[in-house]
Coordinates of C-alpha atoms and ligand atoms in Angstrom, one line a residue:
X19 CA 0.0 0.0 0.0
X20 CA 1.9 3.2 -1.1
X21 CA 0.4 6.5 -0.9
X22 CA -3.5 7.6 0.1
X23 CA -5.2 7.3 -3.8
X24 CA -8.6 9.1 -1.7
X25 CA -6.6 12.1 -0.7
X26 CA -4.5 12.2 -3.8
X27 CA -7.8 12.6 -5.7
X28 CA -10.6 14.2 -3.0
X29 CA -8.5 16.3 -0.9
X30 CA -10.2 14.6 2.3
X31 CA -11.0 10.7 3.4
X32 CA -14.3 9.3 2.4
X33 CA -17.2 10.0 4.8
X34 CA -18.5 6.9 6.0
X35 CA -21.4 5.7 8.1
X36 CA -21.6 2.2 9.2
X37 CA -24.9 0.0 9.9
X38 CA -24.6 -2.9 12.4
X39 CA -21.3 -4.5 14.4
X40 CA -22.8 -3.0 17.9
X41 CA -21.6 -4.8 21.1
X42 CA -21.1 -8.4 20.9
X43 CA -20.5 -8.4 17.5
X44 CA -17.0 -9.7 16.6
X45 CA -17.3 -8.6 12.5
X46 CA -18.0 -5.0 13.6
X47 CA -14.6 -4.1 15.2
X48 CA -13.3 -5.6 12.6
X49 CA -14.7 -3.6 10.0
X50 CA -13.8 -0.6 11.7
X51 CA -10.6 -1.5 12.1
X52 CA -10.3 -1.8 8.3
X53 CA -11.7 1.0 7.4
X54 CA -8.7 3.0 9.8
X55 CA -6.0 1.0 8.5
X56 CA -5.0 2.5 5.7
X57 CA -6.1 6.4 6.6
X58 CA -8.8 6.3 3.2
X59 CA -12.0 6.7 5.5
X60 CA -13.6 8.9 8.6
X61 CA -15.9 7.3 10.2
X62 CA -18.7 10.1 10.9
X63 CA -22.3 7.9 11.8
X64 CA -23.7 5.0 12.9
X65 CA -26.9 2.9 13.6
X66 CA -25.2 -0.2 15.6
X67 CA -27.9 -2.3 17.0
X68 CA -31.7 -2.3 16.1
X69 CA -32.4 -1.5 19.9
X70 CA -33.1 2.3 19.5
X71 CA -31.5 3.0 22.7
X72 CA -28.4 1.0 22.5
X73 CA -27.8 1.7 18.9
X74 CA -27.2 5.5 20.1
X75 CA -25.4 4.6 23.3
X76 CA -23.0 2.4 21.3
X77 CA -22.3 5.2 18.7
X78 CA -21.4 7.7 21.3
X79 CA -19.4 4.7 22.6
X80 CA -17.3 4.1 19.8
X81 CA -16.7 8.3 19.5
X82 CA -19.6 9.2 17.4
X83 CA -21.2 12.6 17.6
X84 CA -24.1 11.6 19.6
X85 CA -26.4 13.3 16.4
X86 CA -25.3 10.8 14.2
X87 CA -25.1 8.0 16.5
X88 CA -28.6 6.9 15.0
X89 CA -31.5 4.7 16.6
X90 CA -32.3 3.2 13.5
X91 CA -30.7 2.3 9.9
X92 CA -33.3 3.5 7.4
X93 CA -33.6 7.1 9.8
X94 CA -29.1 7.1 9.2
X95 CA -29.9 6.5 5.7
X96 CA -32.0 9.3 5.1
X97 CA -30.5 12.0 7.7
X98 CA -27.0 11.0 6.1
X99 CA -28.9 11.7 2.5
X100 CA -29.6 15.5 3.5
X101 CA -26.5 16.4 5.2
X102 CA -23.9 18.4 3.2
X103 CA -21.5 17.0 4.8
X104 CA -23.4 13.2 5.2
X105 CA -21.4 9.9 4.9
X106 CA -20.8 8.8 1.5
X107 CA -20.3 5.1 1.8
X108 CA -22.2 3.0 3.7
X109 CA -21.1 -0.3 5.5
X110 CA -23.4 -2.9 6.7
X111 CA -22.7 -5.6 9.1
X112 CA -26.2 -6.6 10.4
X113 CA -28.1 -10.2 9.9
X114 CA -28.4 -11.2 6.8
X115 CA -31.9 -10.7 6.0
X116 CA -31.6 -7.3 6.3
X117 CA -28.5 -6.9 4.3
X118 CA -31.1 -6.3 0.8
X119 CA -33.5 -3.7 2.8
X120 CA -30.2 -1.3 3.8
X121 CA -28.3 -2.1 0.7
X122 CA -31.1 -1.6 -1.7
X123 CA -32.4 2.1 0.0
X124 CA -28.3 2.7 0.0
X125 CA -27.8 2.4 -3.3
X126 CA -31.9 4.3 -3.9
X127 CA -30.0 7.1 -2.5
X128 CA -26.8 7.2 -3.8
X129 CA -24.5 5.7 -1.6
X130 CA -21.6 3.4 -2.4
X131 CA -22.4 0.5 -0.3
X132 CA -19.9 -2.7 1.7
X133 CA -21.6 -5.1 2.9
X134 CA -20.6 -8.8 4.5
X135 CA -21.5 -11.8 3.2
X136 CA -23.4 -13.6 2.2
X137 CA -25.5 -11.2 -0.3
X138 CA -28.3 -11.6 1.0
X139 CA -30.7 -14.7 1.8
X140 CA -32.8 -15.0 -1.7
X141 CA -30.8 -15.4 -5.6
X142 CA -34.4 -12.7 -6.2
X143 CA -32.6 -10.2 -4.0
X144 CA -29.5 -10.6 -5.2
X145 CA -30.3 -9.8 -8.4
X146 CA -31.9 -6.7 -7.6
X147 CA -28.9 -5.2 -5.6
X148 CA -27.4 -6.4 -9.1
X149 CA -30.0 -4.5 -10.9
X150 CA -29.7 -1.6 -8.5
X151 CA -25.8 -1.4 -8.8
X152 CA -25.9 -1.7 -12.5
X153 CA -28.3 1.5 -12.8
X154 CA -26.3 3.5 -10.7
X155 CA -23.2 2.9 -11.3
X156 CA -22.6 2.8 -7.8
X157 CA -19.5 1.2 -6.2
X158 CA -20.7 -2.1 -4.0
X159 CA -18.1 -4.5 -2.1
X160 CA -19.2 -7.4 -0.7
X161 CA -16.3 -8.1 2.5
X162 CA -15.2 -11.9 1.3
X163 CA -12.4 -10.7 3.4
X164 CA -10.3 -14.1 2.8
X165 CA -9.9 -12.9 -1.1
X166 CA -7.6 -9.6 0.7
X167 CA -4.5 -11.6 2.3
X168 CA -1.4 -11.0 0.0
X169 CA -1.0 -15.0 -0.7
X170 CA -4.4 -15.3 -2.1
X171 CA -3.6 -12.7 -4.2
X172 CA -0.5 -14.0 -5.0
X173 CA -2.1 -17.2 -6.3
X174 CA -4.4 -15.6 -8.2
X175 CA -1.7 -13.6 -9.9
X176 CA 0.3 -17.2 -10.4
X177 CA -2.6 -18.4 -12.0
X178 CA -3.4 -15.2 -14.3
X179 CA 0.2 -15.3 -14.9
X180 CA 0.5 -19.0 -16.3
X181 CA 2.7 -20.5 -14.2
X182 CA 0.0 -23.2 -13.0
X183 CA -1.1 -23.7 -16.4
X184 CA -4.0 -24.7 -17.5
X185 CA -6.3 -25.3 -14.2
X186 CA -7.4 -28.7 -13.9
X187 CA -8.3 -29.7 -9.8
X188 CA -9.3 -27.5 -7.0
X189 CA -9.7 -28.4 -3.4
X190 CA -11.5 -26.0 -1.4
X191 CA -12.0 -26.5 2.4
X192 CA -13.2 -24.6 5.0
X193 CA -13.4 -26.5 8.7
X194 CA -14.3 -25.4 12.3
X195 CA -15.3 -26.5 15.8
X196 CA -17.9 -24.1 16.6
X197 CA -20.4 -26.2 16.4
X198 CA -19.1 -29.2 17.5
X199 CA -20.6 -29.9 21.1
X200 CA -23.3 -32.4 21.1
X201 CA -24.3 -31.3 24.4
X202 CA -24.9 -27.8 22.7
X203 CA -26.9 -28.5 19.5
X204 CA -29.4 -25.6 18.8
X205 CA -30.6 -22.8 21.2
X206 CA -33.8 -22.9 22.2
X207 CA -36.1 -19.9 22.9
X208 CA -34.7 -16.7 22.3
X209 CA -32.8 -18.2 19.3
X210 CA -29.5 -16.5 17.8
X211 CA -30.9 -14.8 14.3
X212 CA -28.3 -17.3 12.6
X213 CA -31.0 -20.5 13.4
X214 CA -33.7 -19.0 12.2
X215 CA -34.0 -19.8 8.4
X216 CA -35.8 -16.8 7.6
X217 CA -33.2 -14.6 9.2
X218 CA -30.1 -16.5 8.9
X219 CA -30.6 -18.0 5.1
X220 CA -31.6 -21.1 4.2
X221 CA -28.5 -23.1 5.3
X222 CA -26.1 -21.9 8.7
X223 CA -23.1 -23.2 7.3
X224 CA -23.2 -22.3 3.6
X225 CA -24.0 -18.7 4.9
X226 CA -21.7 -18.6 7.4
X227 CA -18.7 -20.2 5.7
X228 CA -19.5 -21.7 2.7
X229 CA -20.1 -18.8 0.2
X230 CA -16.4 -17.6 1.5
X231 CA -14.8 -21.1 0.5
X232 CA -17.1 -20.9 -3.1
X233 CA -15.6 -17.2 -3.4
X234 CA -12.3 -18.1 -2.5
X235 CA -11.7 -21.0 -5.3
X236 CA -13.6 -18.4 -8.1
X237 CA -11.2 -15.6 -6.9
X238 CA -8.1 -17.7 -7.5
X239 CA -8.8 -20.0 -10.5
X240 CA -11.4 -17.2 -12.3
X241 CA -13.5 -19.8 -13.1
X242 CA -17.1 -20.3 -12.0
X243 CA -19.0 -23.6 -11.2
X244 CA -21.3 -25.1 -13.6
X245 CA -22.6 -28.2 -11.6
X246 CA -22.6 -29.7 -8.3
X247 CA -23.5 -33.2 -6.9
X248 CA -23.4 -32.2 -3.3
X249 CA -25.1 -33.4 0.4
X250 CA -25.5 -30.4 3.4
X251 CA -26.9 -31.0 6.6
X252 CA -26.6 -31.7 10.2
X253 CA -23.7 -34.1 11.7
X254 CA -24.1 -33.4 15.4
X255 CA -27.3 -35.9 16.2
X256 CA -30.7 -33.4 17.0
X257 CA -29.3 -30.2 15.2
X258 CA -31.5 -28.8 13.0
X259 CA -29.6 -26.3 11.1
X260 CA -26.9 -27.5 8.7
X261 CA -23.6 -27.6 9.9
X262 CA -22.1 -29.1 7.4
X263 CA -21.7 -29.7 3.6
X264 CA -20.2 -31.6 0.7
X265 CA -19.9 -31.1 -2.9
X266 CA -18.1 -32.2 -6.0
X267 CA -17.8 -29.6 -8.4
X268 CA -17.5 -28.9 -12.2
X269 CA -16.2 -25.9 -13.5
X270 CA -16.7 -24.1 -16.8
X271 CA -13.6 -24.6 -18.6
X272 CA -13.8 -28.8 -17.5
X273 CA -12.0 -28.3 -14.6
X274 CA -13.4 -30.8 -11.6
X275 CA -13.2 -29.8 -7.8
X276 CA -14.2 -30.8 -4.6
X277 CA -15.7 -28.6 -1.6
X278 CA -15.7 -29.4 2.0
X279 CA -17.5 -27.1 5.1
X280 CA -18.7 -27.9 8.5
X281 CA -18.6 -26.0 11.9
X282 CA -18.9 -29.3 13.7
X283 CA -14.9 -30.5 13.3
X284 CA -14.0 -30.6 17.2
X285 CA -10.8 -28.3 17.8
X286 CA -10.4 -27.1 14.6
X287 CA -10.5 -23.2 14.6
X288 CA -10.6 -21.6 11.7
X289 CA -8.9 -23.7 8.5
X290 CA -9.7 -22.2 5.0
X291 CA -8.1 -24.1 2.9
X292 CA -7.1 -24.3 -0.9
X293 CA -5.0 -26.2 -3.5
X294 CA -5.4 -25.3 -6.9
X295 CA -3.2 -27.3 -9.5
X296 CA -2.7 -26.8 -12.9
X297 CA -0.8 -28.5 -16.0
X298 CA 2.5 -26.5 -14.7
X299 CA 2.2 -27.4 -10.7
X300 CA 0.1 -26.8 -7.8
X301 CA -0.4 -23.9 -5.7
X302 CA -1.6 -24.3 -1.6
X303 CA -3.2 -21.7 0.8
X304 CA -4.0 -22.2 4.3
X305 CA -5.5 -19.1 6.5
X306 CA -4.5 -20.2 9.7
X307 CA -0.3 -20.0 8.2
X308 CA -1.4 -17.5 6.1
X309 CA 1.9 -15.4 5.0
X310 CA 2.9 -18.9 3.3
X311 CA 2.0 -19.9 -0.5
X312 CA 3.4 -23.1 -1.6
X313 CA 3.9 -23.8 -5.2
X314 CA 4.8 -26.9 -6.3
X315 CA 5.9 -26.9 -10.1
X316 CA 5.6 -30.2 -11.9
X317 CA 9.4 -31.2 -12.0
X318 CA 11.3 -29.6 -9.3
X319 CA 11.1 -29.2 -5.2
X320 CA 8.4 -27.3 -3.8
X321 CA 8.6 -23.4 -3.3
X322 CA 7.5 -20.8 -1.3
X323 CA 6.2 -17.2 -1.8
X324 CA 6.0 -15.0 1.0
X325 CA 4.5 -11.6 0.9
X326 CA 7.2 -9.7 -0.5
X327 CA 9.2 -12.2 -0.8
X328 CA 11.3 -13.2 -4.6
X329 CA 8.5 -14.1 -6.9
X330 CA 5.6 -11.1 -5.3
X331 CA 3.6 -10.5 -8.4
X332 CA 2.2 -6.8 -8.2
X333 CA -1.4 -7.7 -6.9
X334 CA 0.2 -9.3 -3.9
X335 CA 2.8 -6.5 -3.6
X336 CA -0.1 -4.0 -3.0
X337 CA -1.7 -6.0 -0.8
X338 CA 1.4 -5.7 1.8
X339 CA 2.3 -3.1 4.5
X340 CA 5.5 -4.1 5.4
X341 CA 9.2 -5.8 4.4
X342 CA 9.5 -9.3 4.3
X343 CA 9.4 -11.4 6.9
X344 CA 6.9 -9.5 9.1
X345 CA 3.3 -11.3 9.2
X346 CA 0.4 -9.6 8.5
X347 CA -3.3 -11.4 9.0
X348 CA -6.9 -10.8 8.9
X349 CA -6.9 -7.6 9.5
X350 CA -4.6 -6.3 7.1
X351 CA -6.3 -8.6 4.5
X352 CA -10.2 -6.6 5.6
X353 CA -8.3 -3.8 5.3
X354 CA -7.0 -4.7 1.7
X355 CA -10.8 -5.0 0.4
X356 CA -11.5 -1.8 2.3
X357 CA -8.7 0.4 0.8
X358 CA -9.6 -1.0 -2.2
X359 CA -13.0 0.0 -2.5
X360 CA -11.7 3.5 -1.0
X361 CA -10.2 3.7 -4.7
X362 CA -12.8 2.5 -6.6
X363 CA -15.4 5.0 -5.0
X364 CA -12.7 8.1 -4.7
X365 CA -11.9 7.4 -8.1
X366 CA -15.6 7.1 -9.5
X367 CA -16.5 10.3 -7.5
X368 CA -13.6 12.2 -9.3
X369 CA -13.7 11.3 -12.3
X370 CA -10.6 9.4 -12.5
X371 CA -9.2 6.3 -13.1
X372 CA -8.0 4.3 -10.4
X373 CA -5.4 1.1 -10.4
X374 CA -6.6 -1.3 -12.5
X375 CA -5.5 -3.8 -9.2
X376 CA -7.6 -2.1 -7.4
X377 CA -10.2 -3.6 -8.7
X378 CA -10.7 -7.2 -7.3
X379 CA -12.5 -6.7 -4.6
X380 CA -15.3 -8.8 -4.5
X381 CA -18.5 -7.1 -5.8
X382 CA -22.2 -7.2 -6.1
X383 CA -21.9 -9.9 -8.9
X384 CA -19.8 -12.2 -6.8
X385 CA -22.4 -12.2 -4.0
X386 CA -25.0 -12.9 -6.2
X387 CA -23.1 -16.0 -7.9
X388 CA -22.4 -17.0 -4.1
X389 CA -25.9 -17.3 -3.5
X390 CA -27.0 -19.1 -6.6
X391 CA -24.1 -21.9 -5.7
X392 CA -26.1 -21.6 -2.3
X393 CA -29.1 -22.6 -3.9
X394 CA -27.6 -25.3 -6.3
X395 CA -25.7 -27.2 -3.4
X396 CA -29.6 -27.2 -1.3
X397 CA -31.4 -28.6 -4.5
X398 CA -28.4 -31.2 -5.6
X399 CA -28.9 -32.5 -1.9
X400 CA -32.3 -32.3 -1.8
X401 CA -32.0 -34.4 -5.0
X402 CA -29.8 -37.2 -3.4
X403 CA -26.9 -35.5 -4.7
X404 CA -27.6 -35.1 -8.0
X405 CA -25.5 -33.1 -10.7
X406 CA -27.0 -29.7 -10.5
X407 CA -26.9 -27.0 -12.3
X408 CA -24.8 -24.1 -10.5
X409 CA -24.2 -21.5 -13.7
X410 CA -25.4 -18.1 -13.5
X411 CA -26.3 -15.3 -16.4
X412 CA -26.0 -12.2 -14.8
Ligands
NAD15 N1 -16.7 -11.5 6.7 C1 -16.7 -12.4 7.7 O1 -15.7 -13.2 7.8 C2 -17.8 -12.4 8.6 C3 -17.6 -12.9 9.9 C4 -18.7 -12.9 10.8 C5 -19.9 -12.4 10.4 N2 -20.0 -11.9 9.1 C6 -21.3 -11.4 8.7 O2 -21.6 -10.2 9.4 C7 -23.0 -10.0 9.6 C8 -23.3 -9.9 11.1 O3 -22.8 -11.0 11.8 P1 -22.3 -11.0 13.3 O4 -21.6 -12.2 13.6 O5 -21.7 -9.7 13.6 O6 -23.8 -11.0 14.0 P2 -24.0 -10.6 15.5 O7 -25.4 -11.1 15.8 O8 -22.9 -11.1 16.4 O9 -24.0 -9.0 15.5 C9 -24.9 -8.3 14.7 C10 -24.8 -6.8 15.2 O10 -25.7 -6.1 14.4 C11 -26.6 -5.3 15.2 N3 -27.8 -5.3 14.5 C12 -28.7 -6.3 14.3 N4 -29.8 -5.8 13.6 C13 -29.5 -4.5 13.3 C14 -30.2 -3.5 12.6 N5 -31.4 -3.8 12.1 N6 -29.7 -2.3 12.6 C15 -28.5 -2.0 13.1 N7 -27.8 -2.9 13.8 C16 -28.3 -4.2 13.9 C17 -26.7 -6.1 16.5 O11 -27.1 -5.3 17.5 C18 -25.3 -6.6 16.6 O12 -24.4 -5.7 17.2 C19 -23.7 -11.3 9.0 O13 -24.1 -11.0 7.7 C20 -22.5 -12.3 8.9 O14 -22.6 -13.2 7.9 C21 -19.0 -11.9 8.3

């Protein structure tokens, strides 16, 4: 990251407002903290909870003016619309089922939205945020944080670059515990929003962590899925939300793949997992070593790229802070998608141009795809595991 492209270009940061990530939510520091990082945003309102009275306590908590510490989204939304000086992007961080309702009046209104995964719970409201984005022109990034980390970058460059070849297997995994205690399988009354279908999405674990291990293997191999046979479900006896899921995959260019999620793996903490391999060699990724890319070419010893490290193609040479040899993690990586966006939307307000690698952050388009493969792996299961179709026109 060299230089502040938003101040090189407005003068100022971007203004930015930010719905959701109130207390006890671990995503919302995070997204703050990205939006700091790299100096490209000020953060000047918020609507954190959707308790009226805590949502303003927690804005003046976090060092909001206590006028802009909202009680509600849709009244930040429109307050921020009439202010001269109002926020410019919004970022949303709430359930999921309400990630259409903000993004959609956002976008109504002119903002340039970021919003977490997934999308949203329905492929009907994807494709209207699609719709909507397309009209205005509007920047929208969709935080698939795992695509920021300087390695994944790197192995997307790799394979841009030819040094894989031509892309023939992909193993995508993404295991945790969370869910893992029998003795804890689904709360009862006064149920998280995540087990309810209506709130959550129409499967836990493909919202929670399986539209980031479909995005991940799209963002590195740029191909998309055409057909799964898959099975998702529940593998802790009495749960009733999935907590896990299976699929073999076919992608476009003839490509086959496999895909592997569950929260229900006892003591595993957080392992996203890749390995893409190619005519030319192989290429691995794992986010719990995550300064670590191993390439293995077809005929010699097995290699590794470290961020800015011999070998750091420019993607992932943006993507780092710092000289060799000093890790940087999840945070850095949010941050990468943040600043990114930053120079998509400076650059769109200007009138200018911005780095062409600034533009792969994921986007309205990906979320939509994530949700379709959502909807294919659910009917392939429901079908015994049938091939399914997966591919998208949008
Ligand atoms: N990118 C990632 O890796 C990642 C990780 C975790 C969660 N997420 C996503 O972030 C979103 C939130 O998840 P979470 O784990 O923070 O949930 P959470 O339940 O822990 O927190 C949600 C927060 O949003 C607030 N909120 C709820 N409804 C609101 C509303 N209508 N207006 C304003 N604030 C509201 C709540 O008060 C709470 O502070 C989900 O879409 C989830 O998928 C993404």
């Amino acid at each position: 990251m060299n230089g502040n492209p938003v101040i090189e270009v407005l003068g100022r940061r971007l203004r930015l407002a930010v719905i959701g990530g109130g207390p006890g939510s671990f995503i919302g520091a995070m997204h703050r903290a990205a939006a700091r990082l790299d100096d490209r945003y000020e953060l000047v309102a918020g609507a954190l909870s959707s308790e009226p009275e805590r949502s303003r306590s927690a804005g003046v908590g976090i060092g909001l003016e206590a006028e802009r510490s909202y009680s509600d989204a849709l009244e930040l939304l429109d307050a921020e619309a009439s202010r001269p000086d109002g926020a410019e992007v919004i970022s949303i961080m709430t359930p999921n089922d309400s990630h259409h309702l903000y993004a959609g009046k956002a976008l109504d209104l002119g903002f340039d939205v970021i919003c977490d995964k997934p999308l949203t719970n329905t492929l009907e409201e994807a494709l209207d945020l699609v719709g909507k984005v397309r009209e205005s022109g509007l920047v929208f990034c969709l935080t698939h944080n795992y695509t920021g980390y300087p390695m994944v970058r790197q192995a997307k460059a790799m394979v841009e670059d030819g040094q894989l070849g031509v892309i023939r297997l992909v193993q995508v995994e993404y295991v945790q515990g969370g869910k893992a205690d029998e003795n804890d399988p689904d709360p009862g009354d006064g149920l998280p929003w995540r087990y309810d279908s209506v709130r959550g999405g129409p499967s836990l674990v493909m919202g929670d962590i399986g539209t980031h291990a479909h995005n991940l293997a799209r963002f590195i191999t740029g191909l998309e899925v055409e057909e799964v046979a898959a099975e998702v479900g529940a593998i802790v006896p009495g749960r009733v939300v999935d907590d896990y899921a299976a699929a073999m995959l076919r992608f476009d260019n003839g490509a086959r793949g496999t895909f592997w999620v569950t929260q229900a793996a006892a003591g595993v903490e957080n392992c996203l997992r890749i390995r893409v391999s190619g005519t030319k060699g192989s290429a691995e990724w794992n986010q719990e070593s995550p300064t670590r890319l191993v390439f293995t070419p077809l005929d010699g010893p097995a290699e590794s790229r470290t961020p800015n490290g011999p070998g750091t193609l420019p993607l992932a040479a943006r993507s780092t802070r710092i000289v060799a040899g000093h890790p940087e993690a999840f945070l850095e990586a949010f941050a990468n998608i943040y600043s990114d966006a930053a120079e998509a939307i400076a650059a769109r307000r200007s009138g200018t141009d911005p780095d062409p690698l600034a533009l792969h952050f994921p986007d309205v388009v990906d979320g939509a795809i994530g949700i379709g493969f959502v909807r294919s792996v659910i009917a392939s299961s429901a079908a015994g595991g049938a091939w399914t179709g997966a591919a998208l026109e949008i």
